[in-house]
Steps between C-alpha positions, in 0.01 A plus 500: 500500500253304703347658800535201712646166513200270488518160670378336155823633324827326522737690699786233482597367159555129548603365147566117438868594487529656838235297674738230607699786694203574719429141578862387561663803632226641728705606824778306362688700252470857348354538153375765268126549422265714306188733633281774387478722811677800300198509276265569791396861602525393858885487456529822313736771678199723567297219671795390700577843618130547605533155663817602719315810596221298647717247658727764668238553772526133599785421748769281353323486136770702347880455548783657342866576535729766322832489373754300287559166640763242419418123446633398830349792690194323628174659596546828660224634734681827583293819512438751220350855455267394206143404549365204297297751262821710456710192408250374251459862354883503451546143414694574206768685690461381867706178488195328662378159534134486594262227577105525533417222716191275481323677216238249499341706790328654200250266314607565149858389595374217705325373188839508298670316789255230506494449135885486483521241787239289338686503162822439656388204687301346235808493274688351778218247563477595882211633716650813650216556742563172674900548511548875537425791734591868536434542125578868394577734212738811547600745247883584486606855350865553464710819368719486218822306532410401869615154625301294719756322726574132515238300728255227541144475612293276687218483249456369157510761239401583140642845391313652210656793317244767418688821403870547410769245489756350736714195548445251791762244595375185691699249673415145601376494856543132546875534439667518831793662345278788412259494809665347799319340806626785718348751261165331513528474874558864547224588255224294668612649826407831384823637293348639176859573383636131567567453137878554451623630153836433356601546133591143426128419533461683181609182288206328637235769428211443249454836328161620384423807294163635586287746295116560505326154436782285658549365833695255710445254757699501824458213746520542874840577636657524145740809531468766226586867423392748239660761279245748375585656193470888396131511542244488790392149544172345614447147599223301678621247740255210536608301806369260755617258776449122524312322773750195463806427300412480141 
């Protein structure tokens, strides 16, 4: 394995076949992409455990929740008896969903983030430094068979699978039968559980099977939910917000 993810090496694979997806569907539609983060030692389980231990001392740098959740459960911020370190050490059995926030605090991960953003926006023919802000990379670790509930986010996202496999279902945020004006209003007033799931939406879902080396683009306020398979899953979430409507 490589010991680092050098800026001179391509981290996002943009083939002639998939390049039109980056240009045409940037923040307009979900699509599958390829990457090489899973080949870097920076994203090995041992390196990520050490990273989590370092971040645990920083307020709000590590968030997790415990327990089996349904698709329609929403985010649950109820208390739990585990520490972050205990939840991570028992990730195979703890029914946990954990996020290491803003890992670009550390220079090696900042270099990875900058490289990925540059490559994505070159492929999309956009100058990201001029149109985006709040550019972040987070690491998401999930226990076997755990569900990430249906929700949408205010940022543009590229979810890159590093370890394990899972399925993500993405819905068209521009379809007002999927995301209503009322849901958007509640969301932007601060309700992170504003998205309302109902089973009839499933016929409109785009399903993506993610394994190491694959990722998916999720535009702003596109609802999605995730079913992890019978393995520990690790993903990198590359996200950013727009200065103006793009």
